[in-house]
Structures are given as C-alpha cells and as structure tokens.
Amino acid sequence: MEQFKSLEELDKMDEKHRLMGAVCGAVPDLEKMHDALSAEYLNDEVPDDLKGQFNVARNMALYTYFFYALAPEVHLKTYTIIEHALKLKANSTKRLMLGNLLHMAVENEWISDSGFRHIQEPSDSNDWCKKLPEIMRNLRNSQAHGSTLLVGDCLHHVRVCADFINQLYPDRPAT
C-alpha cells in the first residue's frame, strides 16, 4: 500500500526505483531523465493547448523520479492528450470516441508506422498502427477505470505521444 510521504522524503528518489534497479540493473538519474524528456518536442503546427498538456505530461513523468506511483497517471495523460489531438484533427460535430478516432487516423493516413521512432522495421501496410485502436483503447481504459498496475516507462509513453501528435500536425515545409 502506498504511504503518504513525509516532508523530508519529498525531494528524494522514490525507493521503488532502487528496488526495480535491483531487478533490472538500472536506477534512474534525475538529470538524465530531464535531458531525455527535454528532447521530446511537438512541432510548431501543434495547437498551443496540446503543447501545454504535453508539457504537463513531461513534468509528471519527471516527477515519477520522486513518486514512482505517478507513472500510470502519466500513461493516462498521454492517452488523453492523443485523444484530444485526434478530436481537434477530426474537427467533427459528432461525438467520437477514442477507438473511432484511432480508426479514422489510420484510415485517413494521418499516422503511419514509419512515423513512430520505436518501430525498428515499419510496415508499409501500417500493421502496428492498425492494431492501435484496440490496444490503445484497452490500455487507456485500464488506467481510466481503475487499476493497481504499476509500470514505469513514462519516457516511452511521452515519446509515442509526441510521435503521434507530430504526425497529426506536421511542420509546414520551409518556403
């Protein structure tokens, strides 16, 4: 069970990182986390309200150093930012749910496997993106509707969020 942190513990690395480090061999470094999160950006064409929420997610991810249990909230935040970005891109008067919006993004070729940095060998037929509507909806729902699962890896979620949104709002070519 999570405990309320004492005032003296607030600026210390969460002990769960040390425990996880014993298993996986790596303990996070705050400066490296900040550098990695600082490297994530959204294109100039992305609306400012999305950029602001993306910065909230990056700050939340950084604070997982101090409170590991924030990680699922960071994951949920990235899903809600993607959903909001899709709603803006769709510009529809209909009330569209995340699954429908993701299908729309794939069908309209707003996103492609090659637009995601973590995909080593992107498929020309966008196999990974075609799985997103089911997978992302389930992941989002598991966080939004209650879960005790504690998985770190906020940087990956922030990166995928940036890649996704940057595909929806690509920078305009220089003229």
CSV table of N, CA and C in Angstrom, one decimal, residues 20-175:
chain,number,residue,atom,x,y,z
A,20,MET,N,13.4,-1.6,-8.1
A,20,MET,CA,13.4,-2.0,-9.5
A,20,MET,C,14.8,-2.1,-10.1
A,21,GLY,N,15.7,-1.2,-9.7
A,21,GLY,CA,17.0,-1.3,-10.2
A,21,GLY,C,17.7,-2.6,-9.8
A,22,ALA,N,17.4,-3.1,-8.6
A,22,ALA,CA,18.0,-4.4,-8.2
A,22,ALA,C,17.5,-5.5,-9.2
A,23,VAL,N,16.4,-5.4,-9.7
A,23,VAL,CA,15.8,-6.4,-10.7
A,23,VAL,C,16.4,-6.2,-12.1
A,24,CYS,N,16.3,-4.9,-12.6
A,24,CYS,CA,16.6,-4.7,-14.0
A,24,CYS,C,18.0,-4.1,-14.2
A,25,GLY,N,18.7,-3.8,-13.1
A,25,GLY,CA,20.1,-3.3,-13.2
A,25,GLY,C,20.3,-1.8,-13.5
A,26,ALA,N,19.2,-1.0,-13.4
A,26,ALA,CA,19.4,0.4,-13.7
A,26,ALA,C,18.5,1.2,-12.7
A,27,VAL,N,19.1,2.2,-12.1
A,27,VAL,CA,18.4,3.2,-11.3
A,27,VAL,C,18.4,4.5,-12.0
A,28,PRO,N,17.2,5.2,-12.1
A,28,PRO,CA,17.2,6.4,-12.9
A,28,PRO,C,18.0,7.5,-12.3
A,29,ASP,N,18.4,8.4,-13.1
A,29,ASP,CA,19.2,9.6,-12.8
A,29,ASP,C,18.4,10.8,-13.2
A,30,LEU,N,18.1,11.7,-12.2
A,30,LEU,CA,17.2,12.8,-12.4
A,30,LEU,C,17.6,13.7,-13.6
A,31,GLU,N,18.9,13.9,-13.7
A,31,GLU,CA,19.4,14.8,-14.8
A,31,GLU,C,19.2,14.1,-16.1
A,32,LYS,N,19.5,12.8,-16.2
A,32,LYS,CA,19.3,12.1,-17.5
A,32,LYS,C,17.8,12.0,-17.8
A,33,MET,N,17.0,11.9,-16.8
A,33,MET,CA,15.5,11.9,-17.1
A,33,MET,C,15.1,13.2,-17.7
A,34,HIS,N,15.6,14.3,-17.1
A,34,HIS,CA,15.3,15.6,-17.5
A,34,HIS,C,15.8,15.9,-19.0
A,35,ASP,N,17.0,15.4,-19.2
A,35,ASP,CA,17.6,15.6,-20.6
A,35,ASP,C,16.7,14.8,-21.6
A,36,ALA,N,16.3,13.6,-21.3
A,36,ALA,CA,15.6,12.8,-22.2
A,36,ALA,C,14.2,13.4,-22.4
A,37,LEU,N,13.5,13.9,-21.4
A,37,LEU,CA,12.2,14.5,-21.5
A,37,LEU,C,12.3,15.8,-22.2
A,38,SER,N,13.4,16.5,-22.0
A,38,SER,CA,13.6,17.8,-22.7
A,38,SER,C,13.8,17.7,-24.2
A,39,ALA,N,14.3,16.5,-24.6
A,39,ALA,CA,14.5,16.2,-26.0
A,39,ALA,C,13.2,16.0,-26.8
A,40,GLU,N,12.1,15.7,-26.0
A,40,GLU,CA,10.8,15.4,-26.7
A,40,GLU,C,10.1,16.8,-26.9
A,41,TYR,N,9.6,16.9,-28.1
A,41,TYR,CA,9.0,18.2,-28.5
A,41,TYR,C,7.8,18.0,-29.4
A,42,LEU,N,7.0,19.0,-29.6
A,42,LEU,CA,5.9,18.9,-30.5
A,42,LEU,C,6.2,20.0,-31.6
A,43,ASN,N,5.8,19.7,-32.8
A,43,ASN,CA,6.0,20.6,-34.0
A,43,ASN,C,5.4,21.9,-33.8
A,44,ASP,N,5.8,22.9,-34.5
A,44,ASP,CA,5.3,24.3,-34.4
A,44,ASP,C,3.8,24.3,-34.7
A,45,GLU,N,3.4,23.4,-35.6
A,45,GLU,CA,2.0,23.4,-36.1
A,45,GLU,C,1.0,22.9,-35.0
A,46,VAL,N,1.5,22.3,-34.0
A,46,VAL,CA,0.6,21.7,-33.0
A,46,VAL,C,0.0,22.9,-32.2
A,47,PRO,N,-1.4,22.8,-32.0
A,47,PRO,CA,-2.0,23.9,-31.2
A,47,PRO,C,-1.4,24.0,-29.8
A,48,ASP,N,-1.4,25.2,-29.3
A,48,ASP,CA,-0.8,25.6,-28.0
A,48,ASP,C,-1.4,24.8,-26.9
A,49,ASP,N,-2.7,24.6,-26.9
A,49,ASP,CA,-3.3,23.9,-25.8
A,49,ASP,C,-2.8,22.4,-25.7
A,50,LEU,N,-2.5,21.8,-26.8
A,50,LEU,CA,-1.9,20.5,-26.8
A,50,LEU,C,-0.5,20.5,-26.3
A,51,LYS,N,0.2,21.6,-26.7
A,51,LYS,CA,1.6,21.7,-26.3
A,51,LYS,C,1.6,21.9,-24.8
A,52,GLY,N,0.7,22.7,-24.2
A,52,GLY,CA,0.7,22.9,-22.8
A,52,GLY,C,0.4,21.6,-22.0
A,53,GLN,N,-0.5,20.8,-22.5
A,53,GLN,CA,-0.9,19.5,-21.9
A,53,GLN,C,0.3,18.5,-22.0
A,54,PHE,N,1.0,18.6,-23.2
A,54,PHE,CA,2.1,17.7,-23.4
A,54,PHE,C,3.2,18.1,-22.3
A,55,ASN,N,3.4,19.3,-22.1
A,55,ASN,CA,4.4,19.8,-21.0
A,55,ASN,C,3.9,19.3,-19.6
A,56,VAL,N,2.6,19.3,-19.4
A,56,VAL,CA,2.1,18.7,-18.1
A,56,VAL,C,2.6,17.2,-18.0
A,57,ALA,N,2.4,16.5,-19.1
A,57,ALA,CA,2.8,15.1,-19.1
A,57,ALA,C,4.3,14.9,-18.9
A,58,ARG,N,5.1,15.8,-19.5
A,58,ARG,CA,6.5,15.7,-19.4
A,58,ARG,C,6.9,16.0,-17.9
A,59,ASN,N,6.3,17.0,-17.3
A,59,ASN,CA,6.6,17.3,-15.9
A,59,ASN,C,6.2,16.2,-15.0
A,60,MET,N,5.0,15.6,-15.3
A,60,MET,CA,4.6,14.5,-14.4
A,60,MET,C,5.5,13.3,-14.6
A,61,ALA,N,6.0,13.1,-15.8
A,61,ALA,CA,7.0,12.0,-16.0
A,61,ALA,C,8.3,12.3,-15.2
A,62,LEU,N,8.7,13.5,-15.2
A,62,LEU,CA,9.9,13.9,-14.4
A,62,LEU,C,9.7,13.6,-12.9
A,63,TYR,N,8.5,13.9,-12.5
A,63,TYR,CA,8.2,13.8,-11.0
A,63,TYR,C,8.1,12.3,-10.6
A,64,THR,N,8.0,11.4,-11.6
A,64,THR,CA,8.0,10.0,-11.2
A,64,THR,C,9.3,9.6,-10.5
A,65,TYR,N,10.3,10.4,-10.7
A,65,TYR,CA,11.6,10.1,-10.0
A,65,TYR,C,11.4,10.2,-8.5
A,66,PHE,N,10.5,11.1,-8.1
A,66,PHE,CA,10.3,11.3,-6.7
A,66,PHE,C,9.1,10.5,-6.2
A,67,PHE,N,8.2,10.1,-7.1
A,67,PHE,CA,7.0,9.4,-6.7
A,67,PHE,C,6.6,8.4,-7.9
A,68,TYR,N,7.2,7.2,-7.8
A,68,TYR,CA,7.0,6.2,-8.8
A,68,TYR,C,5.6,5.9,-9.2
A,69,ALA,N,4.7,6.0,-8.2
A,69,ALA,CA,3.3,5.7,-8.5
A,69,ALA,C,2.6,6.7,-9.4
A,70,LEU,N,3.2,7.8,-9.8
A,70,LEU,CA,2.7,8.7,-10.8
A,70,LEU,C,2.7,8.1,-12.2
A,71,ALA,N,3.5,7.1,-12.4
A,71,ALA,CA,3.7,6.6,-13.8
A,71,ALA,C,2.4,6.2,-14.5
A,72,PRO,N,1.5,5.5,-13.8
A,72,PRO,CA,0.2,5.2,-14.5
A,72,PRO,C,-0.6,6.5,-14.9
A,73,GLU,N,-0.5,7.5,-14.1
A,73,GLU,CA,-1.1,8.8,-14.4
A,73,GLU,C,-0.5,9.5,-15.6
A,74,VAL,N,0.8,9.3,-15.7
A,74,VAL,CA,1.5,9.8,-16.9
A,74,VAL,C,1.0,9.1,-18.1
A,75,HIS,N,0.9,7.8,-18.0
A,75,HIS,CA,0.4,7.0,-19.2
A,75,HIS,C,-1.0,7.5,-19.6
A,76,LEU,N,-1.9,7.6,-18.6
A,76,LEU,CA,-3.3,8.1,-18.8
A,76,LEU,C,-3.3,9.4,-19.5
A,77,LYS,N,-2.4,10.3,-19.0
A,77,LYS,CA,-2.3,11.7,-19.5
A,77,LYS,C,-1.9,11.6,-21.0
A,78,THR,N,-1.0,10.8,-21.4
A,78,THR,CA,-0.6,10.7,-22.8
A,78,THR,C,-1.8,10.2,-23.6
A,79,TYR,N,-2.5,9.3,-23.1
A,79,TYR,CA,-3.7,8.8,-23.9
A,79,TYR,C,-4.7,9.9,-24.1
A,80,THR,N,-5.0,10.7,-23.0
A,80,THR,CA,-6.0,11.8,-23.1
A,80,THR,C,-5.5,12.9,-24.1
A,81,ILE,N,-4.2,13.1,-24.1
A,81,ILE,CA,-3.7,14.2,-25.0
A,81,ILE,C,-3.8,13.7,-26.4
A,82,ILE,N,-3.5,12.4,-26.7
A,82,ILE,CA,-3.7,11.9,-28.0
A,82,ILE,C,-5.2,11.9,-28.5
A,83,GLU,N,-6.1,11.6,-27.6
A,83,GLU,CA,-7.5,11.6,-27.9
A,83,GLU,C,-7.9,13.1,-28.2
A,84,HIS,N,-7.5,14.0,-27.4
A,84,HIS,CA,-7.8,15.4,-27.6
A,84,HIS,C,-7.2,15.9,-29.0
A,85,ALA,N,-6.0,15.5,-29.3
A,85,ALA,CA,-5.4,15.9,-30.6
A,85,ALA,C,-6.2,15.3,-31.7
A,86,LEU,N,-6.6,14.1,-31.6
A,86,LEU,CA,-7.4,13.4,-32.6
A,86,LEU,C,-8.8,14.2,-32.8
A,87,LYS,N,-9.4,14.6,-31.7
A,87,LYS,CA,-10.7,15.3,-31.8
A,87,LYS,C,-10.5,16.6,-32.5
A,88,LEU,N,-9.4,17.3,-32.2
A,88,LEU,CA,-9.1,18.6,-32.9
A,88,LEU,C,-8.9,18.3,-34.4
A,89,LYS,N,-8.1,17.3,-34.7
A,89,LYS,CA,-7.8,17.0,-36.1
A,89,LYS,C,-9.0,16.6,-36.9
A,90,ALA,N,-9.9,15.8,-36.3
A,90,ALA,CA,-11.1,15.3,-36.9
A,90,ALA,C,-12.1,16.4,-37.2
A,91,ASN,N,-12.1,17.4,-36.3
A,91,ASN,CA,-12.9,18.6,-36.5
A,91,ASN,C,-14.4,18.2,-36.8
A,92,SER,N,-14.9,17.3,-36.1
A,92,SER,CA,-16.2,16.7,-36.3
A,92,SER,C,-17.2,17.3,-35.3
A,93,THR,N,-18.5,17.4,-35.8
A,93,THR,CA,-19.5,17.8,-34.9
A,93,THR,C,-20.1,16.6,-34.1
A,94,LYS,N,-19.7,15.4,-34.6
A,94,LYS,CA,-20.2,14.1,-33.9
A,94,LYS,C,-19.3,13.9,-32.7
A,95,ARG,N,-19.9,13.2,-31.7
A,95,ARG,CA,-19.1,12.8,-30.5
A,95,ARG,C,-18.4,11.5,-30.8
A,96,LEU,N,-17.1,11.6,-31.1
A,96,LEU,CA,-16.3,10.5,-31.5
A,96,LEU,C,-15.5,10.0,-30.3
A,97,MET,N,-15.5,8.6,-30.1
A,97,MET,CA,-14.8,8.0,-29.0
A,97,MET,C,-13.4,7.7,-29.5
A,98,LEU,N,-12.5,7.3,-28.6
A,98,LEU,CA,-11.1,7.1,-28.9
A,98,LEU,C,-10.9,6.0,-30.0
A,99,GLY,N,-11.6,4.9,-29.9
A,99,GLY,CA,-11.5,3.9,-30.9
A,99,GLY,C,-11.8,4.4,-32.3
A,100,ASN,N,-12.9,5.1,-32.4
A,100,ASN,CA,-13.3,5.6,-33.7
A,100,ASN,C,-12.3,6.6,-34.2
A,101,LEU,N,-11.8,7.5,-33.3
A,101,LEU,CA,-10.8,8.4,-33.7
A,101,LEU,C,-9.5,7.8,-34.2
A,102,LEU,N,-9.1,6.7,-33.5
A,102,LEU,CA,-7.9,6.0,-33.9
A,102,LEU,C,-8.1,5.3,-35.3
A,103,HIS,N,-9.3,4.7,-35.5
A,103,HIS,CA,-9.6,4.1,-36.8
A,103,HIS,C,-9.5,5.2,-37.9
A,104,MET,N,-10.1,6.4,-37.6
A,104,MET,CA,-10.1,7.5,-38.5
A,104,MET,C,-8.6,7.9,-38.9
A,105,ALA,N,-7.8,7.9,-37.9
A,105,ALA,CA,-6.4,8.3,-38.1
A,105,ALA,C,-5.7,7.4,-39.0
A,106,VAL,N,-6.0,6.1,-38.8
A,106,VAL,CA,-5.3,5.0,-39.7
A,106,VAL,C,-5.9,5.1,-41.1
A,107,GLU,N,-7.2,5.2,-41.2
A,107,GLU,CA,-7.9,5.2,-42.5
A,107,GLU,C,-7.5,6.4,-43.3
A,108,ASN,N,-7.4,7.5,-42.7
A,108,ASN,CA,-7.1,8.8,-43.4
A,108,ASN,C,-5.6,9.0,-43.5
A,109,GLU,N,-4.8,8.0,-43.1
A,109,GLU,CA,-3.3,8.0,-43.2
A,109,GLU,C,-2.7,9.2,-42.5
A,110,TRP,N,-3.4,9.6,-41.3
A,110,TRP,CA,-2.8,10.7,-40.5
A,110,TRP,C,-1.6,10.2,-39.8
A,111,ILE,N,-1.6,8.9,-39.5
A,111,ILE,CA,-0.4,8.3,-38.8
A,111,ILE,C,0.0,7.1,-39.6
A,112,SER,N,1.3,6.7,-39.5
A,112,SER,CA,1.9,5.6,-40.1
A,112,SER,C,3.0,5.0,-39.2
A,113,ASP,N,3.2,3.7,-39.4
A,113,ASP,CA,4.3,3.0,-38.7
A,113,ASP,C,5.6,3.8,-38.7
A,114,SER,N,5.9,4.3,-39.9
A,114,SER,CA,7.2,5.0,-40.1
A,114,SER,C,7.3,6.3,-39.3
A,115,GLY,N,6.2,6.8,-38.8
A,115,GLY,CA,6.2,8.0,-38.0
A,115,GLY,C,6.5,7.8,-36.5
A,116,PHE,N,6.7,6.5,-36.1
A,116,PHE,CA,7.0,6.2,-34.7
A,116,PHE,C,8.4,5.7,-34.6
A,117,ARG,N,9.2,6.5,-33.8
A,117,ARG,CA,10.6,6.2,-33.7
A,117,ARG,C,11.0,4.8,-33.1
A,118,HIS,N,10.1,4.3,-32.3
A,118,HIS,CA,10.4,3.0,-31.6
A,118,HIS,C,10.2,1.8,-32.5
A,119,ILE,N,9.5,2.0,-33.7
A,119,ILE,CA,9.3,0.8,-34.6
A,119,ILE,C,10.6,0.7,-35.5
A,120,GLN,N,11.3,-0.4,-35.3
A,120,GLN,CA,12.5,-0.7,-35.9
A,120,GLN,C,12.3,-0.9,-37.4
A,121,GLU,N,11.4,-1.7,-37.8
A,121,GLU,CA,11.1,-2.0,-39.2
A,121,GLU,C,9.6,-1.7,-39.5
A,122,PRO,N,9.4,-0.5,-39.8
A,122,PRO,CA,8.0,-0.1,-40.1
A,122,PRO,C,7.4,-0.8,-41.3
A,123,SER,N,6.2,-1.2,-41.2
A,123,SER,CA,5.4,-1.9,-42.2
A,123,SER,C,4.8,-0.9,-43.2
A,124,ASP,N,5.0,-1.2,-44.5
A,124,ASP,CA,4.3,-0.3,-45.5
A,124,ASP,C,2.8,-0.4,-45.4
A,125,SER,N,2.3,-1.5,-44.8
A,125,SER,CA,0.8,-1.6,-44.7
A,125,SER,C,0.4,-1.2,-43.3
A,126,ASN,N,1.3,-0.5,-42.5
A,126,ASN,CA,0.9,0.1,-41.2
A,126,ASN,C,0.3,-0.9,-40.2
A,127,ASP,N,1.0,-2.1,-40.1
A,127,ASP,CA,0.5,-3.2,-39.3
A,127,ASP,C,0.4,-2.7,-37.8
A,128,TRP,N,1.4,-2.0,-37.3
A,128,TRP,CA,1.3,-1.5,-35.9
A,128,TRP,C,0.2,-0.5,-35.7
A,129,CYS,N,0.1,0.4,-36.6
A,129,CYS,CA,-1.0,1.4,-36.4
A,129,CYS,C,-2.4,0.8,-36.5
A,130,LYS,N,-2.5,-0.2,-37.3
A,130,LYS,CA,-3.8,-0.9,-37.5
A,130,LYS,C,-4.3,-1.6,-36.2
A,131,LYS,N,-3.3,-1.9,-35.3
A,131,LYS,CA,-3.6,-2.5,-34.0
A,131,LYS,C,-3.9,-1.5,-33.0
A,132,LEU,N,-3.5,-0.2,-33.2
A,132,LEU,CA,-3.7,0.8,-32.2
A,132,LEU,C,-5.1,1.0,-31.7
A,133,PRO,N,-6.1,1.0,-32.5
A,133,PRO,CA,-7.5,1.3,-32.0
A,133,PRO,C,-7.8,0.3,-30.8
A,134,GLU,N,-7.6,-0.9,-31.0
A,134,GLU,CA,-7.9,-1.9,-30.0
A,134,GLU,C,-7.0,-1.8,-28.8
A,135,ILE,N,-5.7,-1.8,-29.0
A,135,ILE,CA,-4.7,-1.8,-28.0
A,135,ILE,C,-4.7,-0.5,-27.1
A,136,MET,N,-4.7,0.7,-27.8
A,136,MET,CA,-4.6,1.9,-27.0
A,136,MET,C,-5.9,2.1,-26.3
A,137,ARG,N,-7.1,1.8,-26.8
A,137,ARG,CA,-8.3,1.9,-26.1
A,137,ARG,C,-8.3,1.1,-24.9
A,138,ASN,N,-7.8,-0.2,-25.0
A,138,ASN,CA,-7.8,-1.1,-23.8
A,138,ASN,C,-6.8,-0.5,-22.8
A,139,LEU,N,-5.6,-0.1,-23.2
A,139,LEU,CA,-4.6,0.5,-22.3
A,139,LEU,C,-5.2,1.7,-21.5
A,140,ARG,N,-5.8,2.6,-22.3
A,140,ARG,CA,-6.4,3.8,-21.7
A,140,ARG,C,-7.5,3.4,-20.7
A,141,ASN,N,-8.4,2.5,-21.1
A,141,ASN,CA,-9.5,2.1,-20.3
A,141,ASN,C,-9.0,1.4,-19.0
A,142,SER,N,-7.9,0.7,-19.1
A,142,SER,CA,-7.4,0.0,-17.9
A,142,SER,C,-6.9,1.0,-16.9
A,143,GLN,N,-6.4,2.2,-17.4
A,143,GLN,CA,-5.9,3.2,-16.5
A,143,GLN,C,-7.1,4.1,-16.0
A,144,ALA,N,-8.0,4.4,-16.9
A,144,ALA,CA,-9.1,5.3,-16.6
A,144,ALA,C,-10.1,4.7,-15.7
A,145,HIS,N,-10.3,3.4,-15.7
A,145,HIS,CA,-11.4,2.8,-15.0
A,145,HIS,C,-10.9,1.9,-13.8
A,146,GLY,N,-9.7,2.2,-13.4
A,146,GLY,CA,-9.2,1.6,-12.2
A,146,GLY,C,-8.2,0.4,-12.4
A,147,SER,N,-7.0,0.5,-11.9
A,147,SER,CA,-6.0,-0.5,-12.0
A,147,SER,C,-5.0,-0.2,-10.9
A,148,THR,N,-4.4,-1.3,-10.4
A,148,THR,CA,-3.3,-1.2,-9.4
A,148,THR,C,-2.0,-1.5,-10.1
A,149,LEU,N,-2.0,-1.7,-11.4
A,149,LEU,CA,-0.8,-2.0,-12.1
A,149,LEU,C,0.2,-0.8,-12.0
A,150,LEU,N,1.4,-1.0,-11.6
A,150,LEU,CA,2.4,0.0,-11.5
A,150,LEU,C,3.6,-0.3,-12.5
A,151,VAL,N,3.6,0.3,-13.7
A,151,VAL,CA,4.6,0.2,-14.7
A,151,VAL,C,5.2,1.5,-14.9
A,152,GLY,N,6.5,1.5,-14.9
A,152,GLY,CA,7.3,2.8,-15.1
A,152,GLY,C,7.2,3.2,-16.5
A,153,ASP,N,8.4,3.3,-17.1
A,153,ASP,CA,8.5,3.6,-18.6
A,153,ASP,C,7.7,4.8,-19.1
A,154,CYS,N,7.7,5.9,-18.4
A,154,CYS,CA,7.0,7.1,-18.8
A,154,CYS,C,7.6,7.7,-20.1
A,155,LEU,N,8.9,7.6,-20.2
A,155,LEU,CA,9.6,8.2,-21.4
A,155,LEU,C,9.0,7.6,-22.7
A,156,HIS,N,8.8,6.3,-22.7
A,156,HIS,CA,8.3,5.7,-23.9
A,156,HIS,C,6.9,6.2,-24.2
A,157,HIS,N,6.1,6.4,-23.2
A,157,HIS,CA,4.7,6.9,-23.5
A,157,HIS,C,4.8,8.3,-24.0
A,158,VAL,N,5.7,9.1,-23.4
A,158,VAL,CA,5.8,10.5,-23.8
A,158,VAL,C,6.3,10.6,-25.3
A,159,ARG,N,7.3,9.7,-25.6
A,159,ARG,CA,7.8,9.7,-27.0
A,159,ARG,C,6.7,9.3,-28.0
A,160,VAL,N,6.0,8.2,-27.7
A,160,VAL,CA,4.9,7.8,-28.6
A,160,VAL,C,3.9,8.9,-28.7
A,161,CYS,N,3.5,9.6,-27.6
A,161,CYS,CA,2.6,10.7,-27.7
A,161,CYS,C,3.1,11.8,-28.6
A,162,ALA,N,4.4,12.1,-28.5
A,162,ALA,CA,5.0,13.2,-29.4
A,162,ALA,C,5.0,12.7,-30.8
A,163,ASP,N,5.4,11.5,-31.1
A,163,ASP,CA,5.4,11.0,-32.5
A,163,ASP,C,4.0,11.0,-33.1
A,164,PHE,N,3.0,10.6,-32.3
A,164,PHE,CA,1.6,10.5,-32.7
A,164,PHE,C,1.1,11.9,-33.1
A,165,ILE,N,1.3,12.9,-32.2
A,165,ILE,CA,0.8,14.2,-32.4
A,165,ILE,C,1.5,14.9,-33.5
A,166,ASN,N,2.8,14.7,-33.6
A,166,ASN,CA,3.6,15.4,-34.6
A,166,ASN,C,3.2,14.9,-36.0
A,167,GLN,N,2.7,13.6,-36.1
A,167,GLN,CA,2.2,13.1,-37.4
A,167,GLN,C,0.8,13.8,-37.7
A,168,LEU,N,0.0,14.1,-36.7
A,168,LEU,CA,-1.2,14.8,-36.9
A,168,LEU,C,-1.0,16.2,-37.4
A,169,TYR,N,0.0,16.8,-36.8
A,169,TYR,CA,0.3,18.2,-37.1
A,169,TYR,C,1.8,18.4,-37.6
A,170,PRO,N,2.0,17.9,-38.8
A,170,PRO,CA,3.4,18.0,-39.3
A,170,PRO,C,3.8,19.5,-39.6
A,171,ASP,N,5.1,19.7,-39.4
A,171,ASP,CA,5.6,21.1,-39.7
A,171,ASP,C,5.4,21.4,-41.2
A,172,ARG,N,5.1,22.6,-41.5
A,172,ARG,CA,5.0,23.0,-42.9
A,172,ARG,C,6.4,23.1,-43.5
A,173,PRO,N,6.5,22.7,-44.7
A,173,PRO,CA,7.8,22.9,-45.4
A,173,PRO,C,8.2,24.3,-45.5
A,174,ALA,N,9.5,24.6,-45.3
A,174,ALA,CA,10.0,26.0,-45.4
A,174,ALA,C,9.9,26.4,-46.8
A,175,THR,N,9.5,27.7,-47.0
A,175,THR,CA,9.3,28.3,-48.3
A,175,THR,C,10.3,29.3,-48.6
